[in-house]
PDB file of C-alpha atoms in Angstrom:
ATOM      1  CA  GLN A  12      -1.587  10.036 -15.615  1.00  0.00           C
ATOM      2  CA  GLN A  13      -0.271   6.668 -13.708  1.00  0.00           C
ATOM      3  CA  GLN A  14       2.967   7.501 -12.791  1.00  0.00           C
ATOM      4  CA  VAL A  15       5.164   7.619  -9.476  1.00  0.00           C
ATOM      5  CA  LYS A  16       8.721   9.281  -9.807  1.00  0.00           C
ATOM      6  CA  GLN A  17      11.465   8.008  -7.411  1.00  0.00           C
ATOM      7  CA  SER A  18      14.300   9.963  -6.384  1.00  0.00           C
ATOM      8  CA  PRO A  19      17.384   9.546  -6.096  1.00  0.00           C
ATOM      9  CA  GLN A  20      18.659   6.640  -8.284  1.00  0.00           C
ATOM     10  CA  SER A  21      21.433   5.703  -6.033  1.00  0.00           C
ATOM     11  CA  LEU A  22      22.456   7.005  -2.269  1.00  0.00           C
ATOM     12  CA  ILE A  23      25.318   6.336  -0.515  1.00  0.00           C
ATOM     13  CA  VAL A  24      25.089   7.026   3.310  1.00  0.00           C
ATOM     14  CA  GLN A  25      27.507   6.249   6.128  1.00  0.00           C
ATOM     15  CA  LYS A  26      26.558   3.694   8.821  1.00  0.00           C
ATOM     16  CA  GLY A  27      24.457   5.676  11.424  1.00  0.00           C
ATOM     17  CA  GLY A  28      23.446   8.201   8.924  1.00  0.00           C
ATOM     18  CA  ILE A  29      20.046   9.138   7.838  1.00  0.00           C
ATOM     19  CA  SER A  30      18.755   7.857   4.312  1.00  0.00           C
ATOM     20  CA  ILE A  31      15.998   9.949   2.422  1.00  0.00           C
ATOM     21  CA  ILE A  32      14.269   8.418  -0.590  1.00  0.00           C
ATOM     22  CA  ASN A  33      11.382  10.686  -2.328  1.00  0.00           C
ATOM     23  CA  CYS A  34       8.550  10.126  -4.562  1.00  0.00           C
ATOM     24  CA  ALA A  35       6.177  12.276  -6.298  1.00  0.00           C
ATOM     25  CA  TYR A  36       2.647  11.234  -7.775  1.00  0.00           C
ATOM     26  CA  GLU A  37       0.319  12.391 -10.347  1.00  0.00           C
ATOM     27  CA  ASN A  38      -2.651  10.527  -9.812  1.00  0.00           C
ATOM     28  CA  THR A  39      -4.838  11.978  -7.109  1.00  0.00           C
ATOM     29  CA  ALA A  40      -7.008   9.308  -6.736  1.00  0.00           C
ATOM     30  CA  PHE A  41      -3.876   6.940  -5.257  1.00  0.00           C
ATOM     31  CA  ASP A  42      -4.859   6.009  -1.488  1.00  0.00           C
ATOM     32  CA  TYR A  43      -2.447   3.816  -0.526  1.00  0.00           C
ATOM     33  CA  PHE A  44       1.507   4.092  -0.616  1.00  0.00           C
ATOM     34  CA  PRO A  45       3.701   1.105   0.063  1.00  0.00           C
ATOM     35  CA  TRP A  46       7.833   1.007   0.246  1.00  0.00           C
ATOM     36  CA  TYR A  47       9.257  -1.970  -0.885  1.00  0.00           C
ATOM     37  CA  GLN A  48      12.944  -3.369  -0.276  1.00  0.00           C
ATOM     38  CA  GLN A  49      14.530  -5.765  -2.422  1.00  0.00           C
ATOM     39  CA  PHE A  50      17.944  -8.016  -2.169  1.00  0.00           C
ATOM     40  CA  PRO A  51      19.772  -8.788  -5.505  1.00  0.00           C
ATOM     41  CA  GLY A  52      17.571 -11.689  -6.547  1.00  0.00           C
ATOM     42  CA  LYS A  53      15.069 -11.811  -4.333  1.00  0.00           C
ATOM     43  CA  GLY A  54      11.553 -10.473  -4.617  1.00  0.00           C
ATOM     44  CA  PRO A  55      10.752  -7.380  -3.022  1.00  0.00           C
ATOM     45  CA  ALA A  56       9.482  -7.229   0.449  1.00  0.00           C
ATOM     46  CA  LEU A  57       7.132  -4.611   2.160  1.00  0.00           C
ATOM     47  CA  LEU A  58       8.740  -2.382   4.300  1.00  0.00           C
ATOM     48  CA  ILE A  59       5.987   0.082   5.492  1.00  0.00           C
ATOM     49  CA  ALA A  60       3.078   1.766   3.673  1.00  0.00           C
ATOM     50  CA  ILE A  61       0.852   4.191   4.605  1.00  0.00           C
ATOM     51  CA  ARG A  62      -2.524   5.757   3.914  1.00  0.00           C
ATOM     52  CA  PRO A  63      -3.429   9.418   2.660  1.00  0.00           C
ATOM     53  CA  ASP A  64      -5.267  10.162   5.807  1.00  0.00           C
ATOM     54  CA  VAL A  65      -2.206  10.180   7.978  1.00  0.00           C
ATOM     55  CA  SER A  66       1.113  12.685   7.407  1.00  0.00           C
ATOM     56  CA  GLU A  67       3.542   9.937   9.415  1.00  0.00           C
ATOM     57  CA  LYS A  68       4.169   6.637   9.844  1.00  0.00           C
ATOM     58  CA  LYS A  69       6.692   5.224  11.891  1.00  0.00           C
ATOM     59  CA  GLU A  70       7.948   1.520  12.540  1.00  0.00           C
ATOM     60  CA  GLY A  71      11.517   1.121  14.415  1.00  0.00           C
ATOM     61  CA  ARG A  72      13.949   2.954  12.029  1.00  0.00           C
ATOM     62  CA  PHE A  73      11.825   3.165   9.080  1.00  0.00           C
ATOM     63  CA  THR A  74       9.500   6.544   8.858  1.00  0.00           C
ATOM     64  CA  ILE A  75       7.073   7.653   5.844  1.00  0.00           C
ATOM     65  CA  SER A  76       6.192  11.070   5.799  1.00  0.00           C
ATOM     66  CA  PHE A  77       3.214  12.329   3.327  1.00  0.00           C
ATOM     67  CA  ASN A  78       1.998  15.710   1.875  1.00  0.00           C
ATOM     68  CA  LYS A  79      -0.959  15.250   0.057  1.00  0.00           C
ATOM     69  CA  SER A  80      -0.972  18.649  -1.111  1.00  0.00           C
ATOM     70  CA  ALA A  81       2.346  18.274  -2.741  1.00  0.00           C
ATOM     71  CA  LYS A  82       1.228  14.563  -3.808  1.00  0.00           C
ATOM     72  CA  GLN A  83       4.722  13.665  -2.346  1.00  0.00           C
ATOM     73  CA  PHE A  84       5.938  10.930  -0.137  1.00  0.00           C
ATOM     74  CA  SER A  85       9.342  10.017   1.268  1.00  0.00           C
ATOM     75  CA  LEU A  86      10.771   7.180   3.210  1.00  0.00           C
ATOM     76  CA  HIS A  87      13.535   7.844   6.079  1.00  0.00           C
ATOM     77  CA  ILE A  88      15.724   5.582   7.526  1.00  0.00           C
ATOM     78  CA  MET A  89      16.930   6.490  10.832  1.00  0.00           C
ATOM     79  CA  ASP A  90      20.572   5.077  11.516  1.00  0.00           C
ATOM     80  CA  SER A  91      21.031   3.426   8.741  1.00  0.00           C
ATOM     81  CA  GLN A  92      23.086   0.240   8.603  1.00  0.00           C
ATOM     82  CA  PRO A  93      25.567  -1.910   5.969  1.00  0.00           C
ATOM     83  CA  GLY A  94      22.527  -4.611   6.274  1.00  0.00           C
ATOM     84  CA  ASP A  95      20.047  -1.796   4.964  1.00  0.00           C
ATOM     85  CA  SER A  96      21.715  -1.768   1.489  1.00  0.00           C
ATOM     86  CA  ALA A  97      19.274  -2.972  -0.831  1.00  0.00           C
ATOM     87  CA  THR A  98      17.129  -1.221  -3.663  1.00  0.00           C
ATOM     88  CA  TYR A  99      13.755   0.151  -2.393  1.00  0.00           C
ATOM     89  CA  PHE A 100      10.920   1.207  -4.093  1.00  0.00           C
ATOM     90  CA  CYS A 101       8.045   3.221  -3.607  1.00  0.00           C
ATOM     91  CA  ALA A 102       4.621   2.506  -5.016  1.00  0.00           C
ATOM     92  CA  ALA A 103       0.974   3.481  -5.269  1.00  0.00           C
ATOM     93  CA  SER A 104      -2.225   2.175  -5.517  1.00  0.00           C
ATOM     94  CA  ILE A 105      -6.199   3.155  -6.248  1.00  0.00           C
ATOM     95  CA  GLY A 106      -7.910   0.366  -4.454  1.00  0.00           C
ATOM     96  CA  TRP A 107      -9.926  -3.373  -5.015  1.00  0.00           C
ATOM     97  CA  ASN A 108     -12.306  -1.916  -7.148  1.00  0.00           C
ATOM     98  CA  ALA A 109      -9.615  -0.498  -9.477  1.00  0.00           C
ATOM     99  CA  GLY A 110      -7.683  -3.827  -9.707  1.00  0.00           C
ATOM    100  CA  ASN A 111      -5.374  -2.732  -6.458  1.00  0.00           C
ATOM    101  CA  MET A 112      -2.315  -2.533  -9.302  1.00  0.00           C
ATOM    102  CA  LEU A 113       0.408  -1.353  -7.885  1.00  0.00           C
ATOM    103  CA  THR A 114       2.517   1.443  -9.831  1.00  0.00           C
ATOM    104  CA  PHE A 115       6.084   1.756  -8.754  1.00  0.00           C
ATOM    105  CA  GLY A 116       8.678   4.191  -8.759  1.00  0.00           C
ATOM    106  CA  GLY A 117      11.929   3.696 -10.830  1.00  0.00           C
ATOM    107  CA  GLY A 118      14.164   2.570  -7.582  1.00  0.00           C
ATOM    108  CA  THR A 119      16.582   3.983  -5.116  1.00  0.00           C
ATOM    109  CA  ARG A 120      19.823   1.427  -4.793  1.00  0.00           C
ATOM    110  CA  LEU A 121      21.189   2.352  -1.099  1.00  0.00           C
ATOM    111  CA  MET A 122      24.612   1.687  -0.168  1.00  0.00           C
ATOM    112  CA  VAL A 123      25.516   2.300   3.622  1.00  0.00           C
ATOM    113  CA  LYS A 124      28.971   2.266   4.149  1.00  0.00           C
ATOM    114  CA  PRO A 125      30.147   0.812   7.236  1.00  0.00           C
TER     115      PRO A 125
ATOM    116  CA  ASP B  26       4.836 -22.616   5.313  1.00  0.00           C
ATOM    117  CA  GLY B  27       2.700 -20.334   3.799  1.00  0.00           C
ATOM    118  CA  GLY B  28       4.093 -18.132   1.060  1.00  0.00           C
ATOM    119  CA  ILE B  29       4.471 -17.929  -2.790  1.00  0.00           C
ATOM    120  CA  THR B  30       6.567 -20.206  -4.770  1.00  0.00           C
ATOM    121  CA  GLN B  31       8.001 -19.462  -8.271  1.00  0.00           C
ATOM    122  CA  SER B  32       9.569 -22.361 -10.459  1.00  0.00           C
ATOM    123  CA  PRO B  33      11.794 -22.481 -12.185  1.00  0.00           C
ATOM    124  CA  LYS B  34      14.450 -20.106 -10.538  1.00  0.00           C
ATOM    125  CA  TYR B  35      16.259 -19.695 -13.855  1.00  0.00           C
ATOM    126  CA  LEU B  36      14.900 -20.530 -17.204  1.00  0.00           C
ATOM    127  CA  PHE B  37      16.750 -20.156 -20.517  1.00  0.00           C
ATOM    128  CA  ARG B  38      14.647 -20.021 -23.680  1.00  0.00           C
ATOM    129  CA  LYS B  39      15.135 -20.123 -27.469  1.00  0.00           C
ATOM    130  CA  GLU B  40      14.098 -17.540 -29.867  1.00  0.00           C
ATOM    131  CA  GLY B  41      10.626 -18.808 -30.881  1.00  0.00           C
ATOM    132  CA  GLN B  42      10.166 -20.727 -28.221  1.00  0.00           C
ATOM    133  CA  ASN B  43       7.192 -20.107 -25.699  1.00  0.00           C
ATOM    134  CA  VAL B  44       7.959 -20.806 -22.207  1.00  0.00           C
ATOM    135  CA  THR B  45       5.864 -21.136 -18.670  1.00  0.00           C
ATOM    136  CA  LEU B  46       6.719 -19.380 -15.772  1.00  0.00           C
ATOM    137  CA  SER B  47       4.635 -21.195 -12.677  1.00  0.00           C
ATOM    138  CA  CYS B  48       3.476 -18.970  -9.751  1.00  0.00           C
ATOM    139  CA  GLU B  49       1.667 -20.918  -6.588  1.00  0.00           C
ATOM    140  CA  GLN B  50       0.290 -19.357  -3.232  1.00  0.00           C
ATOM    141  CA  ASN B  51      -0.945 -21.236  -0.205  1.00  0.00           C
ATOM    142  CA  LEU B  52      -1.927 -17.708   1.525  1.00  0.00           C
ATOM    143  CA  ASN B  53      -5.582 -18.257   0.307  1.00  0.00           C
ATOM    144  CA  HIS B  54      -5.298 -14.878  -1.407  1.00  0.00           C
ATOM    145  CA  ASP B  55      -8.053 -13.908  -3.951  1.00  0.00           C
ATOM    146  CA  ALA B  56      -5.716 -11.547  -6.168  1.00  0.00           C
ATOM    147  CA  MET B  57      -2.675 -12.610  -8.215  1.00  0.00           C
ATOM    148  CA  TYR B  58       0.119 -10.680 -10.381  1.00  0.00           C
ATOM    149  CA  TRP B  59       2.793 -10.773 -12.534  1.00  0.00           C
ATOM    150  CA  TYR B  60       5.326  -8.046 -12.979  1.00  0.00           C
ATOM    151  CA  ARG B  61       8.559  -7.402 -15.353  1.00  0.00           C
ATOM    152  CA  GLN B  62      11.633  -6.094 -13.580  1.00  0.00           C
ATOM    153  CA  ASP B  63      14.527  -4.919 -16.195  1.00  0.00           C
ATOM    154  CA  PRO B  64      17.817  -4.261 -14.627  1.00  0.00           C
ATOM    155  CA  GLY B  65      18.010  -1.285 -12.748  1.00  0.00           C
ATOM    156  CA  GLN B  66      14.272  -0.127 -13.033  1.00  0.00           C
ATOM    157  CA  GLY B  67      10.781  -0.635 -11.529  1.00  0.00           C
ATOM    158  CA  LEU B  68       8.252  -3.451 -11.963  1.00  0.00           C
ATOM    159  CA  ARG B  69       5.884  -3.121 -14.407  1.00  0.00           C
ATOM    160  CA  LEU B  70       2.770  -5.103 -14.474  1.00  0.00           C
ATOM    161  CA  ILE B  71       1.877  -7.722 -17.157  1.00  0.00           C
ATOM    162  CA  TYR B  72      -1.460  -9.285 -15.825  1.00  0.00           C
ATOM    163  CA  TYR B  73      -3.411  -9.297 -12.614  1.00  0.00           C
ATOM    164  CA  SER B  74      -6.544 -11.522 -11.784  1.00  0.00           C
ATOM    165  CA  GLN B  75      -8.920 -10.949  -8.579  1.00  0.00           C
ATOM    166  CA  ILE B  76     -10.703 -13.802  -9.168  1.00  0.00           C
ATOM    167  CA  VAL B  77     -10.638 -17.500 -10.465  1.00  0.00           C
ATOM    168  CA  ASN B  78     -11.161 -17.638 -14.329  1.00  0.00           C
ATOM    169  CA  ASP B  79     -10.723 -13.954 -15.071  1.00  0.00           C
ATOM    170  CA  PHE B  80      -7.998 -11.574 -15.448  1.00  0.00           C
ATOM    171  CA  GLN B  81      -7.049  -8.478 -16.785  1.00  0.00           C
ATOM    172  CA  LYS B  82      -4.044  -6.845 -19.133  1.00  0.00           C
ATOM    173  CA  GLY B  83      -1.506  -4.443 -16.987  1.00  0.00           C
ATOM    174  CA  ASP B  84       0.708  -2.198 -18.714  1.00  0.00           C
ATOM    175  CA  ILE B  85       2.998  -4.692 -20.944  1.00  0.00           C
ATOM    176  CA  ALA B  86       0.418  -7.452 -21.541  1.00  0.00           C
ATOM    177  CA  GLU B  87       1.972  -8.000 -25.095  1.00  0.00           C
ATOM    178  CA  GLY B  88       3.731 -10.767 -25.911  1.00  0.00           C
ATOM    179  CA  TYR B  89       2.388 -12.816 -22.592  1.00  0.00           C
ATOM    180  CA  SER B  90      -0.602 -15.066 -21.841  1.00  0.00           C
ATOM    181  CA  VAL B  91      -1.958 -16.327 -18.392  1.00  0.00           C
ATOM    182  CA  SER B  92      -4.757 -18.245 -16.804  1.00  0.00           C
ATOM    183  CA  ARG B  93      -6.309 -18.487 -13.556  1.00  0.00           C
ATOM    184  CA  GLU B  94      -8.205 -22.012 -13.435  1.00  0.00           C
ATOM    185  CA  LYS B  95      -7.228 -22.626  -9.504  1.00  0.00           C
ATOM    186  CA  LYS B  96      -7.186 -20.027  -6.998  1.00  0.00           C
ATOM    187  CA  GLU B  97      -3.851 -21.351  -5.851  1.00  0.00           C
ATOM    188  CA  SER B  98      -2.160 -20.474  -9.307  1.00  0.00           C
ATOM    189  CA  PHE B  99      -1.520 -18.232 -11.680  1.00  0.00           C
ATOM    190  CA  PRO B 100       0.869 -19.352 -14.502  1.00  0.00           C
ATOM    191  CA  LEU B 101       2.273 -16.991 -17.262  1.00  0.00           C
ATOM    192  CA  THR B 102       3.440 -18.024 -20.636  1.00  0.00           C
ATOM    193  CA  VAL B 103       6.216 -15.683 -22.451  1.00  0.00           C
ATOM    194  CA  THR B 104       5.245 -16.294 -26.178  1.00  0.00           C
ATOM    195  CA  SER B 105       7.226 -15.959 -29.263  1.00  0.00           C
ATOM    196  CA  ALA B 106       5.469 -13.014 -29.815  1.00  0.00           C
ATOM    197  CA  GLN B 107       7.450 -11.345 -26.750  1.00  0.00           C
ATOM    198  CA  LYS B 108      10.547  -9.679 -28.539  1.00  0.00           C
ATOM    199  CA  ASN B 109      12.421  -8.786 -25.371  1.00  0.00           C
ATOM    200  CA  PRO B 110      11.790 -11.561 -22.906  1.00  0.00           C
ATOM    201  CA  THR B 111      15.023 -11.301 -20.983  1.00  0.00           C
ATOM    202  CA  ALA B 112      14.168 -10.068 -17.309  1.00  0.00           C
ATOM    203  CA  PHE B 113      13.254 -10.886 -13.915  1.00  0.00           C
ATOM    204  CA  TYR B 114       9.626 -12.148 -13.475  1.00  0.00           C
ATOM    205  CA  LEU B 115       7.872 -11.589 -10.192  1.00  0.00           C
ATOM    206  CA  CYS B 116       4.809 -12.787  -9.044  1.00  0.00           C
ATOM    207  CA  ALA B 117       2.555 -11.405  -6.099  1.00  0.00           C
ATOM    208  CA  SER B 118      -0.681 -12.354  -4.230  1.00  0.00           C
ATOM    209  CA  SER B 119      -2.775  -9.895  -2.074  1.00  0.00           C
ATOM    210  CA  ILE B 120      -5.944 -10.627  -0.084  1.00  0.00           C
ATOM    211  CA  SER B 121      -8.739  -8.218  -1.206  1.00  0.00           C
ATOM    212  CA  GLY B 122      -6.870  -5.329   0.563  1.00  0.00           C
ATOM    213  CA  PHE B 123      -3.638  -3.414  -0.703  1.00  0.00           C
ATOM    214  CA  GLU B 124      -0.625  -5.532   0.815  1.00  0.00           C
ATOM    215  CA  GLN B 125       0.964  -7.679  -2.174  1.00  0.00           C
ATOM    216  CA  PHE B 126       3.436 -10.458  -1.186  1.00  0.00           C
ATOM    217  CA  PHE B 127       6.079 -11.253  -3.820  1.00  0.00           C
ATOM    218  CA  GLY B 128       7.565 -14.525  -4.659  1.00  0.00           C
ATOM    219  CA  PRO B 129      11.510 -15.244  -5.314  1.00  0.00           C
ATOM    220  CA  GLY B 130      11.481 -14.375  -9.177  1.00  0.00           C
ATOM    221  CA  THR B 131      11.981 -16.233 -12.087  1.00  0.00           C
ATOM    222  CA  ARG B 132      15.158 -14.884 -14.068  1.00  0.00           C
ATOM    223  CA  LEU B 133      14.379 -15.641 -17.960  1.00  0.00           C
ATOM    224  CA  THR B 134      17.229 -15.417 -20.368  1.00  0.00           C
ATOM    225  CA  VAL B 135      16.825 -15.748 -24.504  1.00  0.00           C
ATOM    226  CA  LEU B 136      19.382 -17.696 -25.747  1.00  0.00           C
TER     227      LEU B 136
END
């Protein structure tokens, strides 16, 4: 089953707080898990990505946690800022020989209140 | 500047018309992709191409057609067979790896 489920659909966080977005997948063949950030009217931009051979990856205020056995991964945004207000998408893909097609979650609209 | 360009930014179509959305990249990427995004939803794959003169259907290819005559270009035609074409269309490209870079999108509205 090529499906990625994302939660919550929307999230409101106070400035300086931690934003947490969760994703779960079905297909154990997925081997690449990126997170994209999208501002209204713009194309998504890659934020951070992880391969299943590591359990955590951190880039600045953004951290991906990956639980292979549970088939879940999550995005943590530390010290959330109003400029982080955007829609976030998790995704998963299998690899070049399988077309490298991204399967996206439904998205989370994040609002960071000043 | 390297990147992906999509044109036009806004497109209006009358019922029964075919329209073509442009996608060009100067990143020397092998693969190109078309996604459709509906309000409040994730992106769904329409077509993808890993090499010139070859392309594959994605999850929602019905009512759409593509061509890949040049490495840099991957135009998408929305045909009259697509019954609900109003959406935000996104083109992406990648080198033979994983990271996909997205263009700015084309918003198509049916009048």
